[in-house]
Coordinates of C-alpha atoms in Angstrom, one line a residue:
X1 CA 44.2 14.3 62.9
X2 CA 42.4 12.6 65.8
X3 CA 42.7 8.8 66.1
X4 CA 39.6 7.0 64.9
X5 CA 38.4 3.6 66.4
X6 CA 36.6 1.0 64.3
X7 CA 34.8 -2.0 65.8
X8 CA 34.8 -5.3 63.9
X9 CA 34.0 -9.0 64.5
X10 CA 36.9 -11.2 63.3
X11 CA 36.1 -13.9 60.7
X12 CA 39.6 -15.3 60.6
X13 CA 38.8 -18.3 62.8
X14 CA 35.7 -19.7 64.6
X15 CA 36.3 -17.6 67.8
X16 CA 34.6 -14.5 66.4
X17 CA 36.6 -12.0 68.5
X18 CA 35.4 -8.5 68.9
X19 CA 38.2 -6.3 67.5
X20 CA 39.0 -2.6 67.9
X21 CA 41.2 -1.0 65.3
X22 CA 42.7 2.4 66.1
X23 CA 43.4 4.3 62.9
X24 CA 45.2 7.6 62.0
X25 CA 44.8 9.1 58.6
X26 CA 43.3 5.9 57.2
X27 CA 46.1 3.6 58.4
X28 CA 45.8 1.1 61.3
X29 CA 47.9 2.0 64.3
X30 CA 46.8 -0.8 66.6
X31 CA 44.4 -3.8 66.9
X32 CA 43.1 -5.1 70.2
X33 CA 40.7 -7.8 71.2
X34 CA 42.2 -10.6 69.0
X35 CA 43.1 -13.9 70.6
X36 CA 45.2 -15.1 67.7
X37 CA 47.4 -13.5 65.0
X38 CA 44.7 -14.0 62.3
X39 CA 42.7 -11.3 64.0
X40 CA 45.3 -8.6 63.6
X41 CA 45.9 -9.5 60.0
X42 CA 42.1 -9.6 59.3
X43 CA 41.5 -6.3 61.0
X44 CA 44.3 -4.4 59.2
X45 CA 43.1 -5.7 55.8
X46 CA 39.4 -5.1 56.5
X47 CA 39.9 -1.4 57.4
X48 CA 42.3 -0.7 54.5
X49 CA 41.4 -3.0 51.6
X50 CA 38.4 -5.3 52.4
X51 CA 38.0 -8.3 50.1
X52 CA 35.6 -11.2 49.8
X53 CA 35.3 -14.6 48.1
X54 CA 32.0 -14.6 46.1
X55 CA 29.9 -17.7 45.8
X56 CA 26.9 -18.2 43.6
X57 CA 25.3 -20.6 41.1
X58 CA 25.2 -20.7 37.3
X59 CA 22.8 -22.2 34.8
X60 CA 23.9 -25.5 33.1
X61 CA 23.0 -26.3 29.5
X62 CA 22.7 -29.9 28.4
X63 CA 23.7 -31.3 31.8
X64 CA 22.4 -33.7 34.5
X65 CA 21.9 -30.6 36.7
X66 CA 20.1 -27.4 36.1
X67 CA 22.6 -25.3 38.1
X68 CA 26.1 -25.7 39.6
X69 CA 27.8 -23.8 42.4
X70 CA 30.7 -21.5 41.6
X71 CA 33.1 -19.2 43.4
X72 CA 35.8 -16.7 42.8
X73 CA 39.1 -18.5 42.8
X74 CA 40.5 -16.0 45.4
X75 CA 39.1 -13.0 47.2
X76 CA 38.2 -9.8 45.2
X77 CA 37.8 -6.2 46.3
X78 CA 34.5 -5.8 48.2
X79 CA 33.5 -2.9 46.0
X80 CA 33.6 -5.2 43.0
X81 CA 31.0 -7.7 44.3
X82 CA 28.0 -6.3 42.5
X83 CA 29.9 -6.1 39.2
X84 CA 31.1 -9.7 39.7
X85 CA 27.6 -10.9 40.3
X86 CA 26.3 -9.2 37.2
X87 CA 28.9 -11.2 35.1
X88 CA 28.2 -14.4 37.0
X89 CA 24.5 -14.1 36.4
X90 CA 25.2 -14.0 32.6
X91 CA 27.1 -17.3 32.5
X92 CA 25.5 -20.4 31.0
X93 CA 27.9 -23.3 31.4
X94 CA 27.7 -26.2 28.9
X95 CA 28.0 -29.7 30.2
X96 CA 30.2 -31.6 30.9
X97 CA 31.7 -29.5 33.7
X98 CA 34.3 -30.6 36.2
X99 CA 34.8 -29.1 39.7
X100 CA 37.6 -26.6 39.3
X101 CA 36.8 -25.7 35.7
X102 CA 37.3 -22.0 34.9
X103 CA 34.0 -20.6 33.7
X104 CA 34.9 -17.0 33.6
X105 CA 38.4 -15.3 33.5
X106 CA 39.1 -12.0 35.0
X107 CA 35.7 -11.3 36.6
X108 CA 34.9 -7.6 36.8
X109 CA 38.4 -6.7 35.8
X110 CA 39.8 -8.2 39.0
X111 CA 42.2 -10.7 37.5
X112 CA 40.4 -13.4 39.4
X113 CA 38.6 -16.4 37.7
X114 CA 35.2 -17.8 38.5
X115 CA 35.4 -21.6 38.9
X116 CA 32.9 -24.4 39.2
X117 CA 32.7 -26.1 42.6
X118 CA 30.5 -28.9 41.5
X119 CA 30.6 -31.2 38.5
X120 CA 27.8 -31.7 35.9
X121 CA 27.7 -34.5 33.4
X122 CA 25.9 -34.6 30.1
X123 CA 22.2 -35.7 30.0

């Protein structure tokens, strides 16, 4: 099979290096353009198994805030983002809530929890 090149912009650090990944049969052979080791790691993962941390908000019931911010505790497979958001959109958190509280276990079957990133006290 012919080598395929994929162009990316690295998000591993603030430099935003333009990367070129050369692949053969779905596997990365080489990465060029990175100015730090994070670029190579990011590129290899991005072309084989892309993941993202999802951030959003959830409604708060009985709290001093109407909504609080939440995020997935770690990154999840990119293809699970929409399923993750469907589940997050159904959450109604009851006050009080502390930052770091788990509001949803195993979002979209990923094994990853959704946690509060803000606190909400009772009214």
